[in-house]
JSON list of C-alpha atoms in Angstrom, two decimals:
[
{"chain": "A", "resi": 1, "resn": "MET", "atom": "CA", "xyz": [0.10, -0.09, -0.18]},
{"chain": "A", "resi": 2, "resn": "GLU", "atom": "CA", "xyz": [1.21, 3.47, -0.96]},
{"chain": "A", "resi": 3, "resn": "TYR", "atom": "CA", "xyz": [0.56, 6.25, 1.30]},
{"chain": "A", "resi": 4, "resn": "ALA", "atom": "CA", "xyz": [0.54, 10.13, 0.44]},
{"chain": "A", "resi": 5, "resn": "PRO", "atom": "CA", "xyz": [2.83, 12.30, 1.78]},
{"chain": "A", "resi": 6, "resn": "LEU", "atom": "CA", "xyz": [1.40, 14.53, 4.67]},
{"chain": "A", "resi": 7, "resn": "GLN", "atom": "CA", "xyz": [0.77, 18.53, 3.27]},
{"chain": "A", "resi": 8, "resn": "TYR", "atom": "CA", "xyz": [0.73, 21.26, 5.70]},
{"chain": "A", "resi": 9, "resn": "ASP", "atom": "CA", "xyz": [-0.92, 24.14, 5.05]},
{"chain": "A", "resi": 10, "resn": "ILE", "atom": "CA", "xyz": [1.48, 26.21, 7.33]},
{"chain": "A", "resi": 11, "resn": "ASN", "atom": "CA", "xyz": [0.33, 29.64, 8.24]},
{"chain": "A", "resi": 12, "resn": "PRO", "atom": "CA", "xyz": [2.57, 32.53, 9.96]},
{"chain": "A", "resi": 13, "resn": "VAL", "atom": "CA", "xyz": [1.12, 33.64, 13.36]},
{"chain": "A", "resi": 14, "resn": "MET", "atom": "CA", "xyz": [0.31, 37.21, 12.03]},
{"chain": "A", "resi": 15, "resn": "ALA", "atom": "CA", "xyz": [0.15, 40.12, 14.65]},
{"chain": "A", "resi": 16, "resn": "LEU", "atom": "CA", "xyz": [-2.05, 43.09, 14.25]},
{"chain": "A", "resi": 17, "resn": "ASP", "atom": "CA", "xyz": [-0.77, 46.74, 14.51]},
{"chain": "A", "resi": 18, "resn": "SER", "atom": "CA", "xyz": [-3.71, 48.40, 16.02]},
{"chain": "A", "resi": 19, "resn": "ALA", "atom": "CA", "xyz": [-2.53, 51.35, 14.54]},
{"chain": "A", "resi": 20, "resn": "THR", "atom": "CA", "xyz": [-3.05, 50.94, 10.78]},
{"chain": "A", "resi": 21, "resn": "ASP", "atom": "CA", "xyz": [-5.00, 47.53, 11.70]},
{"chain": "A", "resi": 22, "resn": "ALA", "atom": "CA", "xyz": [-2.21, 45.78, 8.95]},
{"chain": "A", "resi": 23, "resn": "LYS", "atom": "CA", "xyz": [-1.14, 42.25, 9.89]},
{"chain": "A", "resi": 24, "resn": "LYS", "atom": "CA", "xyz": [2.82, 41.08, 9.43]},
{"chain": "A", "resi": 25, "resn": "PRO", "atom": "CA", "xyz": [3.95, 37.48, 9.90]},
{"chain": "A", "resi": 26, "resn": "PHE", "atom": "CA", "xyz": [5.38, 37.08, 13.20]},
{"chain": "A", "resi": 27, "resn": "PHE", "atom": "CA", "xyz": [7.41, 34.00, 14.74]},
{"chain": "A", "resi": 28, "resn": "PRO", "atom": "CA", "xyz": [6.72, 33.47, 18.28]},
{"chain": "A", "resi": 29, "resn": "ILE", "atom": "CA", "xyz": [9.76, 32.83, 20.21]},
{"chain": "A", "resi": 30, "resn": "ALA", "atom": "CA", "xyz": [7.60, 32.21, 23.96]},
{"chain": "A", "resi": 31, "resn": "TRP", "atom": "CA", "xyz": [7.59, 31.91, 27.63]},
{"chain": "A", "resi": 32, "resn": "TYR", "atom": "CA", "xyz": [4.35, 30.97, 29.08]},
{"chain": "A", "resi": 33, "resn": "SER", "atom": "CA", "xyz": [3.58, 31.72, 32.62]},
{"chain": "A", "resi": 34, "resn": "PHE", "atom": "CA", "xyz": [0.88, 30.44, 34.64]},
{"chain": "A", "resi": 35, "resn": "GLY", "atom": "CA", "xyz": [-0.85, 33.47, 36.62]},
{"chain": "A", "resi": 36, "resn": "PRO", "atom": "CA", "xyz": [-1.60, 37.00, 35.93]},
{"chain": "A", "resi": 37, "resn": "LEU", "atom": "CA", "xyz": [0.65, 39.20, 33.94]},
{"chain": "A", "resi": 38, "resn": "ARG", "atom": "CA", "xyz": [3.08, 40.55, 36.18]},
{"chain": "A", "resi": 39, "resn": "LEU", "atom": "CA", "xyz": [5.72, 43.24, 35.31]},
{"chain": "A", "resi": 40, "resn": "ASP", "atom": "CA", "xyz": [8.57, 41.76, 37.42]},
{"chain": "A", "resi": 41, "resn": "GLN", "atom": "CA", "xyz": [7.93, 38.36, 36.04]},
{"chain": "A", "resi": 42, "resn": "LEU", "atom": "CA", "xyz": [8.71, 39.66, 32.31]},
{"chain": "A", "resi": 43, "resn": "LYS", "atom": "CA", "xyz": [11.63, 41.70, 32.87]},
{"chain": "A", "resi": 44, "resn": "GLU", "atom": "CA", "xyz": [13.38, 38.48, 34.21]},
{"chain": "A", "resi": 45, "resn": "VAL", "atom": "CA", "xyz": [11.69, 35.85, 31.42]},
{"chain": "A", "resi": 46, "resn": "SER", "atom": "CA", "xyz": [12.65, 39.22, 28.85]},
{"chain": "A", "resi": 47, "resn": "GLU", "atom": "CA", "xyz": [16.59, 38.48, 29.95]},
{"chain": "A", "resi": 48, "resn": "THR", "atom": "CA", "xyz": [16.00, 35.11, 28.20]},
{"chain": "A", "resi": 49, "resn": "GLY", "atom": "CA", "xyz": [15.26, 36.58, 24.31]},
{"chain": "A", "resi": 50, "resn": "VAL", "atom": "CA", "xyz": [11.77, 36.03, 23.96]},
{"chain": "A", "resi": 51, "resn": "ASN", "atom": "CA", "xyz": [9.75, 37.85, 21.70]},
{"chain": "A", "resi": 52, "resn": "CYS", "atom": "CA", "xyz": [6.25, 36.95, 23.21]},
{"chain": "A", "resi": 53, "resn": "VAL", "atom": "CA", "xyz": [4.82, 35.69, 26.46]},
{"chain": "A", "resi": 54, "resn": "PHE", "atom": "CA", "xyz": [1.90, 33.68, 27.00]},
{"chain": "A", "resi": 55, "resn": "PHE", "atom": "CA", "xyz": [0.15, 34.42, 30.75]},
{"chain": "A", "resi": 56, "resn": "ALA", "atom": "CA", "xyz": [-2.82, 32.22, 32.01]},
{"chain": "A", "resi": 57, "resn": "ASP", "atom": "CA", "xyz": [-5.28, 32.69, 34.72]},
{"chain": "A", "resi": 58, "resn": "CYS", "atom": "CA", "xyz": [-6.34, 36.10, 33.83]},
{"chain": "A", "resi": 59, "resn": "GLY", "atom": "CA", "xyz": [-10.04, 37.32, 34.82]},
{"chain": "A", "resi": 60, "resn": "ARG", "atom": "CA", "xyz": [-10.25, 36.32, 38.23]},
{"chain": "A", "resi": 61, "resn": "THR", "atom": "CA", "xyz": [-11.67, 38.41, 40.74]},
{"chain": "A", "resi": 62, "resn": "GLU", "atom": "CA", "xyz": [-9.12, 38.33, 43.11]},
{"chain": "A", "resi": 63, "resn": "TRP", "atom": "CA", "xyz": [-5.11, 37.49, 42.10]},
{"chain": "A", "resi": 64, "resn": "ALA", "atom": "CA", "xyz": [-2.63, 35.49, 43.70]},
{"chain": "A", "resi": 65, "resn": "ASP", "atom": "CA", "xyz": [-1.43, 38.82, 45.56]},
{"chain": "A", "resi": 66, "resn": "PHE", "atom": "CA", "xyz": [-5.15, 39.49, 46.39]},
{"chain": "A", "resi": 67, "resn": "CYS", "atom": "CA", "xyz": [-5.22, 42.88, 44.66]},
{"chain": "A", "resi": 68, "resn": "PRO", "atom": "CA", "xyz": [-8.94, 43.62, 43.06]},
{"chain": "A", "resi": 69, "resn": "VAL", "atom": "CA", "xyz": [-9.35, 43.65, 39.49]},
{"chain": "A", "resi": 70, "resn": "GLU", "atom": "CA", "xyz": [-9.14, 47.35, 38.96]},
{"chain": "A", "resi": 71, "resn": "GLU", "atom": "CA", "xyz": [-5.84, 47.22, 40.26]},
{"chain": "A", "resi": 72, "resn": "HIS", "atom": "CA", "xyz": [-4.69, 43.90, 38.12]},
{"chain": "A", "resi": 73, "resn": "LEU", "atom": "CA", "xyz": [-6.04, 45.54, 34.99]},
{"chain": "A", "resi": 74, "resn": "ALA", "atom": "CA", "xyz": [-3.95, 48.91, 35.52]},
{"chain": "A", "resi": 75, "resn": "ARG", "atom": "CA", "xyz": [-0.80, 46.18, 36.43]},
{"chain": "A", "resi": 76, "resn": "VAL", "atom": "CA", "xyz": [-1.90, 44.48, 33.10]},
{"chain": "A", "resi": 77, "resn": "SER", "atom": "CA", "xyz": [-1.64, 47.81, 31.16]},
{"chain": "A", "resi": 78, "resn": "ALA", "atom": "CA", "xyz": [1.61, 48.95, 32.47]},
{"chain": "A", "resi": 79, "resn": "ALA", "atom": "CA", "xyz": [3.10, 45.07, 31.52]},
{"chain": "A", "resi": 80, "resn": "LEU", "atom": "CA", "xyz": [1.84, 46.00, 28.17]},
{"chain": "A", "resi": 81, "resn": "ASN", "atom": "CA", "xyz": [3.04, 49.25, 28.07]},
{"chain": "A", "resi": 82, "resn": "TRP", "atom": "CA", "xyz": [6.57, 47.79, 28.99]},
{"chain": "A", "resi": 83, "resn": "CYS", "atom": "CA", "xyz": [6.46, 44.84, 26.62]},
{"chain": "A", "resi": 84, "resn": "GLN", "atom": "CA", "xyz": [5.53, 47.39, 23.41]},
{"chain": "A", "resi": 85, "resn": "GLN", "atom": "CA", "xyz": [9.00, 49.35, 24.39]},
{"chain": "A", "resi": 86, "resn": "LYS", "atom": "CA", "xyz": [10.72, 45.71, 24.32]},
{"chain": "A", "resi": 87, "resn": "GLU", "atom": "CA", "xyz": [9.03, 44.68, 21.48]},
{"chain": "A", "resi": 88, "resn": "ILE", "atom": "CA", "xyz": [7.66, 41.62, 23.04]},
{"chain": "A", "resi": 89, "resn": "LYS", "atom": "CA", "xyz": [4.17, 40.70, 21.87]},
{"chain": "A", "resi": 90, "resn": "VAL", "atom": "CA", "xyz": [1.27, 38.88, 24.51]},
{"chain": "A", "resi": 91, "resn": "VAL", "atom": "CA", "xyz": [-0.97, 36.62, 25.02]},
{"chain": "A", "resi": 92, "resn": "ILE", "atom": "CA", "xyz": [-3.22, 37.17, 27.71]},
{"chain": "A", "resi": 93, "resn": "GLY", "atom": "CA", "xyz": [-4.83, 33.69, 28.71]},
{"chain": "A", "resi": 94, "resn": "PHE", "atom": "CA", "xyz": [-8.70, 33.50, 30.66]},
{"chain": "A", "resi": 95, "resn": "ASP", "atom": "CA", "xyz": [-8.56, 31.59, 33.69]},
{"chain": "A", "resi": 96, "resn": "GLY", "atom": "CA", "xyz": [-10.55, 27.97, 32.96]},
{"chain": "A", "resi": 97, "resn": "PRO", "atom": "CA", "xyz": [-14.14, 29.21, 34.47]},
{"chain": "A", "resi": 98, "resn": "ILE", "atom": "CA", "xyz": [-13.76, 32.11, 32.41]},
{"chain": "A", "resi": 99, "resn": "ALA", "atom": "CA", "xyz": [-12.74, 31.00, 29.10]},
{"chain": "A", "resi": 100, "resn": "ALA", "atom": "CA", "xyz": [-14.97, 28.13, 29.33]},
{"chain": "A", "resi": 101, "resn": "PRO", "atom": "CA", "xyz": [-17.87, 28.91, 31.54]},
{"chain": "A", "resi": 102, "resn": "PRO", "atom": "CA", "xyz": [-20.13, 26.59, 33.24]},
{"chain": "A", "resi": 103, "resn": "ASP", "atom": "CA", "xyz": [-23.39, 28.71, 32.48]},
{"chain": "A", "resi": 104, "resn": "TYR", "atom": "CA", "xyz": [-21.85, 29.55, 28.67]},
{"chain": "A", "resi": 105, "resn": "GLU", "atom": "CA", "xyz": [-25.47, 29.29, 27.25]},
{"chain": "A", "resi": 106, "resn": "ASP", "atom": "CA", "xyz": [-26.52, 32.70, 29.37]},
{"chain": "A", "resi": 107, "resn": "PRO", "atom": "CA", "xyz": [-25.14, 35.65, 27.31]},
{"chain": "A", "resi": 108, "resn": "ASN", "atom": "CA", "xyz": [-24.57, 37.98, 30.87]},
{"chain": "A", "resi": 109, "resn": "ASN", "atom": "CA", "xyz": [-22.77, 35.87, 32.78]},
{"chain": "A", "resi": 110, "resn": "VAL", "atom": "CA", "xyz": [-20.16, 36.85, 35.15]},
{"chain": "A", "resi": 111, "resn": "ALA", "atom": "CA", "xyz": [-17.53, 35.51, 32.65]},
{"chain": "A", "resi": 112, "resn": "TYR", "atom": "CA", "xyz": [-18.58, 37.02, 29.89]},
{"chain": "A", "resi": 113, "resn": "GLU", "atom": "CA", "xyz": [-18.63, 40.53, 31.76]},
{"chain": "A", "resi": 114, "resn": "MET", "atom": "CA", "xyz": [-14.86, 39.61, 32.71]},
{"chain": "A", "resi": 115, "resn": "VAL", "atom": "CA", "xyz": [-13.94, 38.68, 28.98]},
{"chain": "A", "resi": 116, "resn": "ARG", "atom": "CA", "xyz": [-15.79, 42.09, 27.95]},
{"chain": "A", "resi": 117, "resn": "GLU", "atom": "CA", "xyz": [-13.71, 44.12, 30.05]},
{"chain": "A", "resi": 118, "resn": "TYR", "atom": "CA", "xyz": [-10.53, 42.56, 28.94]},
{"chain": "A", "resi": 119, "resn": "VAL", "atom": "CA", "xyz": [-11.25, 42.84, 25.50]},
{"chain": "A", "resi": 120, "resn": "ALA", "atom": "CA", "xyz": [-12.61, 46.40, 25.90]},
{"chain": "A", "resi": 121, "resn": "ALA", "atom": "CA", "xyz": [-9.24, 47.67, 27.80]},
{"chain": "A", "resi": 122, "resn": "PHE", "atom": "CA", "xyz": [-6.43, 46.14, 25.50]},
{"chain": "A", "resi": 123, "resn": "ARG", "atom": "CA", "xyz": [-8.03, 45.14, 22.19]},
{"chain": "A", "resi": 124, "resn": "ASP", "atom": "CA", "xyz": [-6.13, 47.78, 20.48]},
{"chain": "A", "resi": 125, "resn": "HIS", "atom": "CA", "xyz": [-2.91, 47.70, 22.64]},
{"chain": "A", "resi": 126, "resn": "PRO", "atom": "CA", "xyz": [-0.08, 47.69, 20.09]},
{"chain": "A", "resi": 127, "resn": "ALA", "atom": "CA", "xyz": [1.97, 44.65, 22.03]},
{"chain": "A", "resi": 128, "resn": "LEU", "atom": "CA", "xyz": [-1.06, 42.69, 22.49]},
{"chain": "A", "resi": 129, "resn": "LEU", "atom": "CA", "xyz": [-0.64, 39.31, 20.00]},
{"chain": "A", "resi": 130, "resn": "GLY", "atom": "CA", "xyz": [-3.82, 37.43, 21.17]},
{"chain": "A", "resi": 131, "resn": "TRP", "atom": "CA", "xyz": [-6.26, 35.71, 23.53]},
{"chain": "A", "resi": 132, "resn": "LYS", "atom": "CA", "xyz": [-5.49, 32.04, 25.21]},
{"chain": "A", "resi": 133, "resn": "MET", "atom": "CA", "xyz": [-8.51, 30.32, 25.80]},
{"chain": "A", "resi": 134, "resn": "GLY", "atom": "CA", "xyz": [-7.41, 28.23, 29.20]},
{"chain": "A", "resi": 135, "resn": "ASP", "atom": "CA", "xyz": [-5.98, 24.83, 28.90]},
{"chain": "A", "resi": 136, "resn": "GLU", "atom": "CA", "xyz": [-6.26, 20.95, 29.71]},
{"chain": "A", "resi": 137, "resn": "TYR", "atom": "CA", "xyz": [-9.70, 21.10, 28.96]},
{"chain": "A", "resi": 138, "resn": "SER", "atom": "CA", "xyz": [-11.67, 18.01, 28.36]},
{"chain": "A", "resi": 139, "resn": "ALA", "atom": "CA", "xyz": [-13.90, 17.79, 25.00]},
{"chain": "A", "resi": 140, "resn": "GLU", "atom": "CA", "xyz": [-17.09, 18.62, 26.87]},
{"chain": "A", "resi": 141, "resn": "ALA", "atom": "CA", "xyz": [-15.39, 21.95, 27.26]},
{"chain": "A", "resi": 142, "resn": "ALA", "atom": "CA", "xyz": [-15.86, 22.87, 23.64]},
{"chain": "A", "resi": 143, "resn": "PRO", "atom": "CA", "xyz": [-19.44, 24.45, 23.58]},
{"chain": "A", "resi": 144, "resn": "GLY", "atom": "CA", "xyz": [-18.14, 27.00, 26.13]},
{"chain": "A", "resi": 145, "resn": "ILE", "atom": "CA", "xyz": [-14.92, 27.90, 24.65]},
{"chain": "A", "resi": 146, "resn": "ASN", "atom": "CA", "xyz": [-16.21, 28.32, 21.45]},
{"chain": "A", "resi": 147, "resn": "ALA", "atom": "CA", "xyz": [-18.72, 30.61, 22.52]},
{"chain": "A", "resi": 148, "resn": "THR", "atom": "CA", "xyz": [-16.14, 32.64, 24.95]},
{"chain": "A", "resi": 149, "resn": "VAL", "atom": "CA", "xyz": [-14.60, 33.05, 21.34]},
{"chain": "A", "resi": 150, "resn": "GLU", "atom": "CA", "xyz": [-17.75, 34.76, 19.79]},
{"chain": "A", "resi": 151, "resn": "VAL", "atom": "CA", "xyz": [-18.02, 36.84, 22.88]},
{"chain": "A", "resi": 152, "resn": "ILE", "atom": "CA", "xyz": [-14.39, 38.03, 22.29]},
{"chain": "A", "resi": 153, "resn": "ARG", "atom": "CA", "xyz": [-14.90, 38.90, 18.74]},
{"chain": "A", "resi": 154, "resn": "GLU", "atom": "CA", "xyz": [-18.56, 40.44, 19.48]},
{"chain": "A", "resi": 155, "resn": "ALA", "atom": "CA", "xyz": [-16.51, 42.67, 22.04]},
{"chain": "A", "resi": 156, "resn": "GLY", "atom": "CA", "xyz": [-14.19, 44.22, 19.07]},
{"chain": "A", "resi": 157, "resn": "SER", "atom": "CA", "xyz": [-11.27, 42.11, 19.35]},
{"chain": "A", "resi": 158, "resn": "GLN", "atom": "CA", "xyz": [-9.58, 41.45, 15.97]},
{"chain": "A", "resi": 159, "resn": "HIS", "atom": "CA", "xyz": [-7.09, 39.12, 17.45]}
]
């Protein structure tokens, strides 16, 4: 039996320039960190030569350092600004119950409110590469994740 060679349609990651709406290829050399986006961690990992960082666990109302969400959003903004100066792209990842909420059929659930808040705050930031929809889900989470992706798109993100 003969096998046909595998063919791949490889498309590069496209980074959005929010100032011009132009997209250009971007090859991420990334660092993944579980936890909210923190400037002190960014400074440490930037020394490894990365051009992209993936942060997870965003969207909780209280963080590991117990700051309110408003303070956390200000910290994320400062970190994104720092990344832009260093030409580092950022993927903001949502916490599991935010990315795949159990009540995903309710368009006004608390998770979607948090997603909309993040998208409104950061969708136009030039350092943002995209959104990460959590990890280590079972197949049953797919409808919730798909619904959250739609919320992100409806909130105006092109990422």
